[in-house]
PDB file of C-alpha atoms and ligand atoms in Angstrom:
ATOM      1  CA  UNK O 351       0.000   0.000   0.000  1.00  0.00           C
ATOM      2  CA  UNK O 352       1.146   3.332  -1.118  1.00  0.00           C
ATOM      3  CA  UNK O 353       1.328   6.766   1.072  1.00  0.00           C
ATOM      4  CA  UNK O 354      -0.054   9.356  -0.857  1.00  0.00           C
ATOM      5  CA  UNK O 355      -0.349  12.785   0.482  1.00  0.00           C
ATOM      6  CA  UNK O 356      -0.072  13.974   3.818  1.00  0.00           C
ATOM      7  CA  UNK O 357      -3.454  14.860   5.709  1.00  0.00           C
ATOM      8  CA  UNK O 358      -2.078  16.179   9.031  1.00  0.00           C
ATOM      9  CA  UNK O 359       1.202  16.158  11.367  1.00  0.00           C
ATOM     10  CA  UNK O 360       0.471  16.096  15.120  1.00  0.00           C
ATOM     11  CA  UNK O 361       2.412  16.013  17.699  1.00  0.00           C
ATOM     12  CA  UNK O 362       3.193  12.246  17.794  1.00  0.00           C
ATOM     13  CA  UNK O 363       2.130  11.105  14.265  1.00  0.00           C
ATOM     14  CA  UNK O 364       1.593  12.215  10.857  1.00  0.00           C
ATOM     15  CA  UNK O 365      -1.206  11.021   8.631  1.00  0.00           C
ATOM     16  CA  UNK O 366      -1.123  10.106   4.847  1.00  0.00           C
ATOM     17  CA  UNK O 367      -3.907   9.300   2.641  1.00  0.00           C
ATOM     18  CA  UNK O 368      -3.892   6.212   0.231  1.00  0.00           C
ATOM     19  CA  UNK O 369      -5.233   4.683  -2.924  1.00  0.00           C
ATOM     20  CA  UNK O 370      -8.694   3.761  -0.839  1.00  0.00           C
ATOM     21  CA  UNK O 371     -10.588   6.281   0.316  1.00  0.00           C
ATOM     22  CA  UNK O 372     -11.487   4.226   3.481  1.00  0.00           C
ATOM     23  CA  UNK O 373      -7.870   3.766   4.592  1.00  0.00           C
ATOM     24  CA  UNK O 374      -4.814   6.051   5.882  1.00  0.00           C
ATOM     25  CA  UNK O 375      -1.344   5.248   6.897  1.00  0.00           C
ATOM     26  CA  UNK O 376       0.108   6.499  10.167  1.00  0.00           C
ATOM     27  CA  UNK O 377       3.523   7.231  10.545  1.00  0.00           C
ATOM     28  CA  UNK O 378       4.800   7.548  14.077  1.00  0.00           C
ATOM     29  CA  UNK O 379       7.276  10.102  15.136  1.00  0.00           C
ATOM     30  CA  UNK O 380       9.919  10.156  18.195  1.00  0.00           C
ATOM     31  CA  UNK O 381       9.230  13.841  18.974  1.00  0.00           C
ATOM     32  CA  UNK O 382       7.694  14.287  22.568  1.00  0.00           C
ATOM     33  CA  UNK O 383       5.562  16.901  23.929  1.00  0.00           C
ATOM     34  CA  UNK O 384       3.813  17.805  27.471  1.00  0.00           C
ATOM     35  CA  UNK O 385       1.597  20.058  29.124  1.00  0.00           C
ATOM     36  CA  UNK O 386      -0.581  20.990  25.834  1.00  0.00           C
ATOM     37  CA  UNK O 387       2.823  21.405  23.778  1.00  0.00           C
ATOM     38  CA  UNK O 388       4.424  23.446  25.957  1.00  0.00           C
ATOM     39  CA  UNK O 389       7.510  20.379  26.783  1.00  0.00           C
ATOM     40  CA  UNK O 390       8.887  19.490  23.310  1.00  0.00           C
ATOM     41  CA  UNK O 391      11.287  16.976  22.992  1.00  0.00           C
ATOM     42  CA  UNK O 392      12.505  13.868  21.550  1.00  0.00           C
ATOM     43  CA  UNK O 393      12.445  10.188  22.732  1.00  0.00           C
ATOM     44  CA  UNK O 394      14.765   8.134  20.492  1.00  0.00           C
ATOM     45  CA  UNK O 395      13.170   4.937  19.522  1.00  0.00           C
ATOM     46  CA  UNK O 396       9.375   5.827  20.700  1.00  0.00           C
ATOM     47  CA  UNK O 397       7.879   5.823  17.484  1.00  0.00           C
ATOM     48  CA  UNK O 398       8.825   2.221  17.039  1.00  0.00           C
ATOM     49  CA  UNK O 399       7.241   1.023  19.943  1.00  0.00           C
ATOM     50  CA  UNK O 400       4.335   2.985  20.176  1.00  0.00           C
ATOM     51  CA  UNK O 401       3.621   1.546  16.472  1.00  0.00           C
ATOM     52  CA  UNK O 402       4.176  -1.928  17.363  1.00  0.00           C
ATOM     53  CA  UNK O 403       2.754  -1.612  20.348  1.00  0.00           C
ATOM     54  CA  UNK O 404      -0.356  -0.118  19.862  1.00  0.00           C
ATOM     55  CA  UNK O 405      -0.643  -2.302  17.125  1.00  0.00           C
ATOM     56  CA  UNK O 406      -0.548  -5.677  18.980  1.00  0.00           C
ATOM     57  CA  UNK O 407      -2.699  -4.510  21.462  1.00  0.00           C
ATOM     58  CA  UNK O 408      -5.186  -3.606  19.130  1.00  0.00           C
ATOM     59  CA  UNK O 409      -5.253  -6.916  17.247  1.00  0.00           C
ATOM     60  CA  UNK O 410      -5.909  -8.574  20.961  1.00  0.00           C
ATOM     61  CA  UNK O 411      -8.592  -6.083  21.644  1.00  0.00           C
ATOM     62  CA  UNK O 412     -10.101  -7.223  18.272  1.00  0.00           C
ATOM     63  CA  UNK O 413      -9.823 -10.415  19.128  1.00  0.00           C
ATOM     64  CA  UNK O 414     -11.850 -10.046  22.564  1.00  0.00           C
ATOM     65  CA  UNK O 415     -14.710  -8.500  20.600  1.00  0.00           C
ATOM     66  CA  UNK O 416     -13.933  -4.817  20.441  1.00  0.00           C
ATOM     67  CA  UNK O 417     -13.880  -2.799  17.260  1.00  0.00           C
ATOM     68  CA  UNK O 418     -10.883  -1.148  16.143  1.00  0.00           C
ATOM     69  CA  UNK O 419      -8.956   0.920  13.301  1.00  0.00           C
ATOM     70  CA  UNK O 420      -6.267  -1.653  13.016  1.00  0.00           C
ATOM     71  CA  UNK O 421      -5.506  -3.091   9.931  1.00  0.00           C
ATOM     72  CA  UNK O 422      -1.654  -3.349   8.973  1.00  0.00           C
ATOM     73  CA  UNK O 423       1.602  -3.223  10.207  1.00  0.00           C
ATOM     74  CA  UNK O 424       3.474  -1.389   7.238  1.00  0.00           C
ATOM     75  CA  UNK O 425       7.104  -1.400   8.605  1.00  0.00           C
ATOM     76  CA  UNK O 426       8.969  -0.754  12.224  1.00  0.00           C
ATOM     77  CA  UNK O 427       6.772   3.085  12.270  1.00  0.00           C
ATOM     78  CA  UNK O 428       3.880   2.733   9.670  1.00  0.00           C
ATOM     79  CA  UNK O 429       0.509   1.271   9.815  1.00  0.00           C
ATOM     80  CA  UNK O 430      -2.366   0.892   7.953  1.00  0.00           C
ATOM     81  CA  UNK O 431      -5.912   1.891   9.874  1.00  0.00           C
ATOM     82  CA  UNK O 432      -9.314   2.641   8.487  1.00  0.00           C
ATOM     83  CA  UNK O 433     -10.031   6.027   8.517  1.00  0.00           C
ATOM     84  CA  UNK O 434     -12.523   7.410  11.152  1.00  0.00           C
ATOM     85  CA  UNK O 435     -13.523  10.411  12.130  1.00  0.00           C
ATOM     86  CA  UNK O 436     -12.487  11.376  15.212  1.00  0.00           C
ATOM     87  CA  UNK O 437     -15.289  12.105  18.123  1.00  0.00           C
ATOM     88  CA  UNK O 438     -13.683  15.076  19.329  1.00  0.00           C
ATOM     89  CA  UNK O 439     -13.642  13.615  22.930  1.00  0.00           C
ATOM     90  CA  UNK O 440     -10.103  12.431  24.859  1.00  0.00           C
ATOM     91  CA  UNK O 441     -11.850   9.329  27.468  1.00  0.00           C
ATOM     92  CA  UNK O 442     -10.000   8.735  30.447  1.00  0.00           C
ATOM     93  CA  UNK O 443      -9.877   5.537  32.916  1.00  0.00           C
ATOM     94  CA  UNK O 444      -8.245   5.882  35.868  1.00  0.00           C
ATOM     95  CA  UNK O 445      -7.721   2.857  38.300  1.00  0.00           C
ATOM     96  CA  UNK O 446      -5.330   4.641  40.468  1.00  0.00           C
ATOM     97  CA  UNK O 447      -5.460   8.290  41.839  1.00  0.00           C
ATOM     98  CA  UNK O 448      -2.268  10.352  39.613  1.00  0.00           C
ATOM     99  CA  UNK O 449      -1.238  13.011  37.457  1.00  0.00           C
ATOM    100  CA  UNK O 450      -4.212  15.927  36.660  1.00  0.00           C
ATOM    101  CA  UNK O 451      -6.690  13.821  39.297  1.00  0.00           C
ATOM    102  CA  UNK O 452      -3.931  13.874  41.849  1.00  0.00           C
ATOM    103  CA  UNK O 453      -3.403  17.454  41.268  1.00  0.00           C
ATOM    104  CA  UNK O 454      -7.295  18.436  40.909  1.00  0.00           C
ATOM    105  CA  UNK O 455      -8.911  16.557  44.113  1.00  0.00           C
ATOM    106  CA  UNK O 456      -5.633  17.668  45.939  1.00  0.00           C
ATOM    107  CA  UNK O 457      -5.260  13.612  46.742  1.00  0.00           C
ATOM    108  CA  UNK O 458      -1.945  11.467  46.458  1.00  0.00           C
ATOM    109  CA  UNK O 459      -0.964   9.339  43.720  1.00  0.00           C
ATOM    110  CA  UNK O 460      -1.410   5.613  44.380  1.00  0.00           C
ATOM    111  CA  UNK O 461      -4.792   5.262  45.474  1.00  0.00           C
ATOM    112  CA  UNK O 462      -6.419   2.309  44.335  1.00  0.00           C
ATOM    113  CA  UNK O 463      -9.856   3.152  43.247  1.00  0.00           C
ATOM    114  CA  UNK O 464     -12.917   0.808  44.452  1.00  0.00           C
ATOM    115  CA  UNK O 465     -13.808   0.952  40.837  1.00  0.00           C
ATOM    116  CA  UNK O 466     -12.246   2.645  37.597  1.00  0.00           C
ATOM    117  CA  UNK O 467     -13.430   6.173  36.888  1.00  0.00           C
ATOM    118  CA  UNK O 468     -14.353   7.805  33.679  1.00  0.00           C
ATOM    119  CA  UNK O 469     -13.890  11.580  32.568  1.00  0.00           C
ATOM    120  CA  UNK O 470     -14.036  13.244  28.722  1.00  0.00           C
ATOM    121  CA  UNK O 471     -12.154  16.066  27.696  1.00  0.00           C
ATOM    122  CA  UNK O 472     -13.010  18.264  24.667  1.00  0.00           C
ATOM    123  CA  UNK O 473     -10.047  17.279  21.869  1.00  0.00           C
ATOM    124  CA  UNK O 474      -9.166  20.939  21.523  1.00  0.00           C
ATOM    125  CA  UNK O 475      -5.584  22.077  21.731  1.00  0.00           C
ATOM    126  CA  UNK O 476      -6.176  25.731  21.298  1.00  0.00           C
ATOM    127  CA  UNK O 477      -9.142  25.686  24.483  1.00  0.00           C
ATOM    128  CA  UNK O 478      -6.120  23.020  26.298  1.00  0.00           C
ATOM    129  CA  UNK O 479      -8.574  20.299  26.625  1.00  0.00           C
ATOM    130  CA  UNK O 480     -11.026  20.981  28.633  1.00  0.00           C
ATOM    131  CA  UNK O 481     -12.501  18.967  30.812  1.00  0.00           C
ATOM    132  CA  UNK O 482     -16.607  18.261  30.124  1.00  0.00           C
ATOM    133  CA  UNK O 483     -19.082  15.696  31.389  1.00  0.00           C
ATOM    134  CA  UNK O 484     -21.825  13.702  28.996  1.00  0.00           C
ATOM    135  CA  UNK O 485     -24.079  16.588  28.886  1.00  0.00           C
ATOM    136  CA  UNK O 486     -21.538  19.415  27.580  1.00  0.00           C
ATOM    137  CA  UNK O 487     -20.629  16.789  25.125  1.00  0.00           C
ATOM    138  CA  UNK O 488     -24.150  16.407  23.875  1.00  0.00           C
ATOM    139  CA  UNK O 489     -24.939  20.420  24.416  1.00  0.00           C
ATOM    140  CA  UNK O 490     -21.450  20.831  22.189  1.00  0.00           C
ATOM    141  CA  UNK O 491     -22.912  17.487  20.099  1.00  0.00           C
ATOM    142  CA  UNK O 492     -19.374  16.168  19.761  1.00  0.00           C
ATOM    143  CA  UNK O 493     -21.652  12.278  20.001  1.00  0.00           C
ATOM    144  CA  UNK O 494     -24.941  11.081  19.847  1.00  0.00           C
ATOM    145  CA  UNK O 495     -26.500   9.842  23.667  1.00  0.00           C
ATOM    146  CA  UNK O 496     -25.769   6.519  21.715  1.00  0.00           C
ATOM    147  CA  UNK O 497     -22.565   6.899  21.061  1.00  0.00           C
ATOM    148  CA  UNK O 498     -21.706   7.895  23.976  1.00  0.00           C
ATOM    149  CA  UNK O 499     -23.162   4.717  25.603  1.00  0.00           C
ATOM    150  CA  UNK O 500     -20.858   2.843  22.981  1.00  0.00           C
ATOM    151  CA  UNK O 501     -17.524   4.867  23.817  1.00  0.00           C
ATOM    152  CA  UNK O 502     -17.965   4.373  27.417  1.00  0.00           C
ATOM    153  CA  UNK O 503     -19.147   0.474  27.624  1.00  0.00           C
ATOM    154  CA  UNK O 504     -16.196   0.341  25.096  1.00  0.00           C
ATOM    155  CA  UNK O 505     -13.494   1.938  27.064  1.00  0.00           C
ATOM    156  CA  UNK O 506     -14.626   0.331  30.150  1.00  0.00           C
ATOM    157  CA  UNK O 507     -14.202  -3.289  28.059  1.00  0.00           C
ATOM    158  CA  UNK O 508     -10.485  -1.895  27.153  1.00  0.00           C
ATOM    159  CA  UNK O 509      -9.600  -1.180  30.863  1.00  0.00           C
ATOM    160  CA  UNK O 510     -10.765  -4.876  31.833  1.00  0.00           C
ATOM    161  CA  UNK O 511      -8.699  -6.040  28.871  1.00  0.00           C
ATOM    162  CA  UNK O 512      -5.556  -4.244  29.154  1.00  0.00           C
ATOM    163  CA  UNK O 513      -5.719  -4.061  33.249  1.00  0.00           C
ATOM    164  CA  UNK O 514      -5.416  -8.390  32.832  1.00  0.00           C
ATOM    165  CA  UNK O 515      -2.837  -8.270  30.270  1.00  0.00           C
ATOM    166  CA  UNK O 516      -0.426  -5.763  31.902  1.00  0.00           C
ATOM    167  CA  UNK O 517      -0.529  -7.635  35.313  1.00  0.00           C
ATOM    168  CA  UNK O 518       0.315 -11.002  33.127  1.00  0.00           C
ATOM    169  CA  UNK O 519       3.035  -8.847  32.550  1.00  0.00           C
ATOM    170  CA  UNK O 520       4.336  -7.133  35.881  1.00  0.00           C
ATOM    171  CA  UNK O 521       2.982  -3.969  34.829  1.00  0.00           C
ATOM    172  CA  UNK O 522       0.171  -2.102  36.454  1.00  0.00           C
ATOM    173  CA  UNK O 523      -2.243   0.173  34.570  1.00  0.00           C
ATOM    174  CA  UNK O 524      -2.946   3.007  36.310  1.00  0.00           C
ATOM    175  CA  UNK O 525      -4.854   5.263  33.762  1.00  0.00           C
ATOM    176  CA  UNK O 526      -4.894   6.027  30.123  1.00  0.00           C
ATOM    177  CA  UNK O 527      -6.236   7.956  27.280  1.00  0.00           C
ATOM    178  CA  UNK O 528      -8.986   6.600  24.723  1.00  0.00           C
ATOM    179  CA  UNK O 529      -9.937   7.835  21.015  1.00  0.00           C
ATOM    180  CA  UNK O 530     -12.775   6.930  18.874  1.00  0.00           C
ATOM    181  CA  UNK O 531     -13.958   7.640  15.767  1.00  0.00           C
ATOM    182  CA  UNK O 532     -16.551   6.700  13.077  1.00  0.00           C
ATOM    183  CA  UNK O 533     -16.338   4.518  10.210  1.00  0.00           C
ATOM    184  CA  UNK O 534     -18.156   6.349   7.208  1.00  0.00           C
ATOM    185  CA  UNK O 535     -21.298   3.713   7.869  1.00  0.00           C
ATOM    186  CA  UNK O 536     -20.839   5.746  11.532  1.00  0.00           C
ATOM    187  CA  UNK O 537     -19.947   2.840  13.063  1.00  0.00           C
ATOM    188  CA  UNK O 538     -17.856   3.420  16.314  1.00  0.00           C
ATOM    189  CA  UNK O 539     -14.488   2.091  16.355  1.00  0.00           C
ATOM    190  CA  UNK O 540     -11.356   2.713  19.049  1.00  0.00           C
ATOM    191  CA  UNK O 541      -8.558   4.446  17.196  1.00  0.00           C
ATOM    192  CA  UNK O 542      -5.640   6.478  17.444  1.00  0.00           C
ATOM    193  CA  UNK O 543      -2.743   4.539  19.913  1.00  0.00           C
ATOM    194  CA  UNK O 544      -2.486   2.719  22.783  1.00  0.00           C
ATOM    195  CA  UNK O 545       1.523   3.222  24.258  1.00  0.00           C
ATOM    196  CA  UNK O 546       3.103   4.475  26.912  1.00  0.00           C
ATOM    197  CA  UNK O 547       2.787   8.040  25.587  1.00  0.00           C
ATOM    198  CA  UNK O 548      -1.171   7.600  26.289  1.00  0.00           C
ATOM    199  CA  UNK O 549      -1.416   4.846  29.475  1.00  0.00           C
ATOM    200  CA  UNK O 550       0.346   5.249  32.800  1.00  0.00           C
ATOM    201  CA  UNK O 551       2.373   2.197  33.341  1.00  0.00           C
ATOM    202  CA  UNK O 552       4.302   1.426  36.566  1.00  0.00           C
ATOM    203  CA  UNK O 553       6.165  -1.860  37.618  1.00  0.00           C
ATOM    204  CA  UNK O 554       3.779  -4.172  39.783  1.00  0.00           C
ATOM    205  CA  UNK O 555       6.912  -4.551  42.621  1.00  0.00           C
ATOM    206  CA  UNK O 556       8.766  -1.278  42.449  1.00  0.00           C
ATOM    207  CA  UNK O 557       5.736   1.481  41.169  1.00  0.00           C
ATOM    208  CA  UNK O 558       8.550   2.659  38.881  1.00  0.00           C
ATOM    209  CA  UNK O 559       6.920   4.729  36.310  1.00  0.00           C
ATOM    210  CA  UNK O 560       7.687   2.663  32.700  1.00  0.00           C
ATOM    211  CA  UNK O 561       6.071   5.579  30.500  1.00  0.00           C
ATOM    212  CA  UNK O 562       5.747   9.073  29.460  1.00  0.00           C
ATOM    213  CA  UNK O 563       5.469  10.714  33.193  1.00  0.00           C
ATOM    214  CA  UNK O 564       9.461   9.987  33.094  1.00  0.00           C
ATOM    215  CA  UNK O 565       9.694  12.515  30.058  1.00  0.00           C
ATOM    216  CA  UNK O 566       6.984  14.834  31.780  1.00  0.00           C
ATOM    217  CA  UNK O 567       8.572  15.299  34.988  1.00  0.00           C
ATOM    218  CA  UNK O 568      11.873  14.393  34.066  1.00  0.00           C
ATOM    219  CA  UNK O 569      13.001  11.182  35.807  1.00  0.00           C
ATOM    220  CA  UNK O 570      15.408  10.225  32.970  1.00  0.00           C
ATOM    221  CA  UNK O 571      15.727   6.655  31.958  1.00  0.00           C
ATOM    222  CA  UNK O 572      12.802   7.377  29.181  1.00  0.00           C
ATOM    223  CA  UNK O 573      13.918   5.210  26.233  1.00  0.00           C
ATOM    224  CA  UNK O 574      14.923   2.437  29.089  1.00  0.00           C
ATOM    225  CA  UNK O 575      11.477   2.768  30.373  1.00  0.00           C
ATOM    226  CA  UNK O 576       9.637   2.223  27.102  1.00  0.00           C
ATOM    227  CA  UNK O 577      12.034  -0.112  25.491  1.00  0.00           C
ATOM    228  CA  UNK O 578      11.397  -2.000  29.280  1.00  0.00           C
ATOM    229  CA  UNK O 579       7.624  -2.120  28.599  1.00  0.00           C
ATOM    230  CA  UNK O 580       7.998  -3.421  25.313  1.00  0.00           C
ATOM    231  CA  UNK O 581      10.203  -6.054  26.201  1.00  0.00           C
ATOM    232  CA  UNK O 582       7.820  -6.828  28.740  1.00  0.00           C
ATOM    233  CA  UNK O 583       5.282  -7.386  26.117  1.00  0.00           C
ATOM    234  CA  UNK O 584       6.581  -8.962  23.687  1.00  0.00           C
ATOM    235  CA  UNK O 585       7.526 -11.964  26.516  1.00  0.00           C
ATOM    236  CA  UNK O 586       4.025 -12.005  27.383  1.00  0.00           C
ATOM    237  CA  UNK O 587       2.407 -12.645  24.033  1.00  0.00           C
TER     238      UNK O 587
HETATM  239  P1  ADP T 406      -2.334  15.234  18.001  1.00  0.00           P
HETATM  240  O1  ADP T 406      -3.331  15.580  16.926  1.00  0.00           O
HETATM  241  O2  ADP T 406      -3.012  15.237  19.359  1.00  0.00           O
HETATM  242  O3  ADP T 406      -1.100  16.039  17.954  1.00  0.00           O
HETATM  243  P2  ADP T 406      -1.053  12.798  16.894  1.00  0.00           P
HETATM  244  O4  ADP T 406       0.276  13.396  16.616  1.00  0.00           O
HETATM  245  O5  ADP T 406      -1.095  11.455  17.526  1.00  0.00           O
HETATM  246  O6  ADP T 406      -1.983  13.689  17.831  1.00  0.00           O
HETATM  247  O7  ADP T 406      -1.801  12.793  15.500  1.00  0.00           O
HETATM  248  C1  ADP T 406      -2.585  11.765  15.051  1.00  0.00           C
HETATM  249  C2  ADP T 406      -3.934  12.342  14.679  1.00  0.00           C
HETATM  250  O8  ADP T 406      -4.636  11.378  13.921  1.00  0.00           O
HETATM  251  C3  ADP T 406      -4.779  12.670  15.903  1.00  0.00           C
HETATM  252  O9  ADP T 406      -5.415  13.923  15.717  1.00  0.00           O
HETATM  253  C4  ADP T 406      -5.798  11.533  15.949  1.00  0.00           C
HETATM  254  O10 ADP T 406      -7.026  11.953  16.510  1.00  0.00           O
HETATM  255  C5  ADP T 406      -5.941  11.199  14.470  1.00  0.00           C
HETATM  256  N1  ADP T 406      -6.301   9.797  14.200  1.00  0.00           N
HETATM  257  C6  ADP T 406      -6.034   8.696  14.939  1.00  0.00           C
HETATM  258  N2  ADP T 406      -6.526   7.576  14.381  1.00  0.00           N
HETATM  259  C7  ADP T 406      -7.134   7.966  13.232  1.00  0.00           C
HETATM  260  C8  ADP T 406      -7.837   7.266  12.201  1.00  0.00           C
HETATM  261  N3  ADP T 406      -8.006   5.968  12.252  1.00  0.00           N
HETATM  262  N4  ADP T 406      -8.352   8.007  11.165  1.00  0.00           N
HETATM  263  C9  ADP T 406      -8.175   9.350  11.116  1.00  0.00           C
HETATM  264  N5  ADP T 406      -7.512  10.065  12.066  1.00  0.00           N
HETATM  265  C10 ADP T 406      -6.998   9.389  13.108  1.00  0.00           C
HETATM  266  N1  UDP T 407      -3.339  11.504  28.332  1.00  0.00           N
HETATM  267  C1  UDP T 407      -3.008  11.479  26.991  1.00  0.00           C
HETATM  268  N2  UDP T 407      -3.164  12.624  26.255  1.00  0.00           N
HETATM  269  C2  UDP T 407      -3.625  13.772  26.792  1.00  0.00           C
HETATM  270  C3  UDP T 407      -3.961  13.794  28.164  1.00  0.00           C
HETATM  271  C4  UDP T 407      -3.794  12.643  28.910  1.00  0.00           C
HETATM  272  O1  UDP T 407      -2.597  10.444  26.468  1.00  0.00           O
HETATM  273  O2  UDP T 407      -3.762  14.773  26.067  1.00  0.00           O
HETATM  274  C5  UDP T 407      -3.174  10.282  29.156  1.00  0.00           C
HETATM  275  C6  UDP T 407      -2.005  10.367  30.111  1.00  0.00           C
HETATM  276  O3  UDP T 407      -0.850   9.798  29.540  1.00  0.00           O
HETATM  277  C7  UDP T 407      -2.478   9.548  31.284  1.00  0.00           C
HETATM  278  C8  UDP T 407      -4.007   9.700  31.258  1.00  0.00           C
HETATM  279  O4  UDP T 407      -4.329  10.137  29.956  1.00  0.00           O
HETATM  280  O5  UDP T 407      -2.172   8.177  31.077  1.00  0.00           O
HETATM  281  C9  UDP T 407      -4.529  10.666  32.294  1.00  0.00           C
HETATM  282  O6  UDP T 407      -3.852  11.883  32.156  1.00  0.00           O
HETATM  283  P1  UDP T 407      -4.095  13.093  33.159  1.00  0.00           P
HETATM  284  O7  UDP T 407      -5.491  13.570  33.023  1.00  0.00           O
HETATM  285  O8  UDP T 407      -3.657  12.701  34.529  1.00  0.00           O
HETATM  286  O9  UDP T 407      -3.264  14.257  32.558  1.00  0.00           O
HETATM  287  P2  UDP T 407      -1.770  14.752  32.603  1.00  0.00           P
HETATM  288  O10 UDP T 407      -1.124  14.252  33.837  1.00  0.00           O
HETATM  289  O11 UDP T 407      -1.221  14.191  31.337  1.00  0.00           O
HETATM  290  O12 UDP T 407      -1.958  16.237  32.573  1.00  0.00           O
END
């Protein structure tokens, strides 16, 4: 499959169109940024594993019944996904109390919730995000009531899925970030990536942080850290 022309650079990826109308490549980049762009920098090696990681775990989320943009594994950085659009909405699970809820409810990181929580931000660079609940969504009508039900019995599937899988593999999952878009038959499919740039991942024995939280608050060790997850992973399956 061929990459035609570009369609958009983001921070993390770029994304090319192709000879079907239905499909796009993404090409993933090793350029890091935090705090709405404000942190640039560069993590050598990230694109790689973000590709091939996001891309197994897709496949395996597939597998356990829930829809995805996966398709192809081009090479080492490029994949092939159906194109969605994306529901403008950033969905967060949180098992574990850190980062902006630590900071918000003026709590510790660590705390291990009774059950996961779920919050939506509006996908909005220039407005930083901001947080909304079901109702601005459907006031803003970023989603339909339904697909809203979808995305969230959806992302709560993911959390079950991945939450299992990381323990298998030492690694606890302590919150991440969900996309979805629609197909052009508006079916509701997960897309974007699932990597350390997007989950919090910390060792089940030490709580060493294994993703980008090293790069955010400067820890060092990032490309260990991520290389170290992958590793993990690719044991595991
Ligand atoms: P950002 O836009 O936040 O800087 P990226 O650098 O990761 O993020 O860019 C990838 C872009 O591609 C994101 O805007 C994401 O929403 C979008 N995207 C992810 N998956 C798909 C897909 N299957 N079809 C179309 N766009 C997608
Ligand atoms: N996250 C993300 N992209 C964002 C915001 C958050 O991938 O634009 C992920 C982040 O990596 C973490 C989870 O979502 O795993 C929760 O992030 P949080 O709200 O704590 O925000 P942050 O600490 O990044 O400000």
């Amino acid at each position: 499959m061929q990459k035609l022309e570009q369609l958009y650079e983001g921070k993390a990826k770029k994304v090319y169109a192709t000879g079907d109308p239905n499909l796009v490549i993404v090409d993933y980049k090793d350029d890091a940024t935090a705090f709405n762009g404000a942190k640039k920098g560069t993590i050598a090696g990230k694109g790689v594993i973000n590709n091939q990681m996001s891309n197994r775990l897709m496949a395996k989320l597939e597998k356990a019944g829930i829809p995805t943009h996966f398709v192809q594994e081009l090479s080492e950085r490029e994949t092939v996904v159906k194109k969605v659009s994306i529901v403008p909405l950033e969905v967060i699970i949180r098992n574990i109390s850190a980062g902006s809820f630590a900071k918000r409810y003026g709590v510790e990181e660590g705390i291990v919730f009774d059950a996961p929580t779920i919050e939506f931000s509006y996908k909005c660079d220039e407005l930083g995000d901001p947080l909304l609940n079901t109702y601005h969504a459907l006031a803003l009508k970023l989603a339909t009531p339904e697909e809203i039900e979808t995305i969230k019995k959806y992302a709560f599937a993911v959390n079950n899925f991945l939450k299992d899988f990381w323990s298998s593999c030492g690694v606890t999952l302590v919150d991440f970030k969900l996309e979805f878009g629609r197909l052009a038959d508006g079916t509701i499919v997960l897309a974007d990536e699932i990597s350390p740039d997007t989950c919090r991942l910390w060792d089940s024995k030490t709580r060493e942080k294994l993703d980008k939280d090293r790069f955010r608050r400067d820890l060092g060790g990032v490309e260990d850290a991520y290389a170290e997850v992958m590793r993990r992973m690719t044991e595991a399956l």
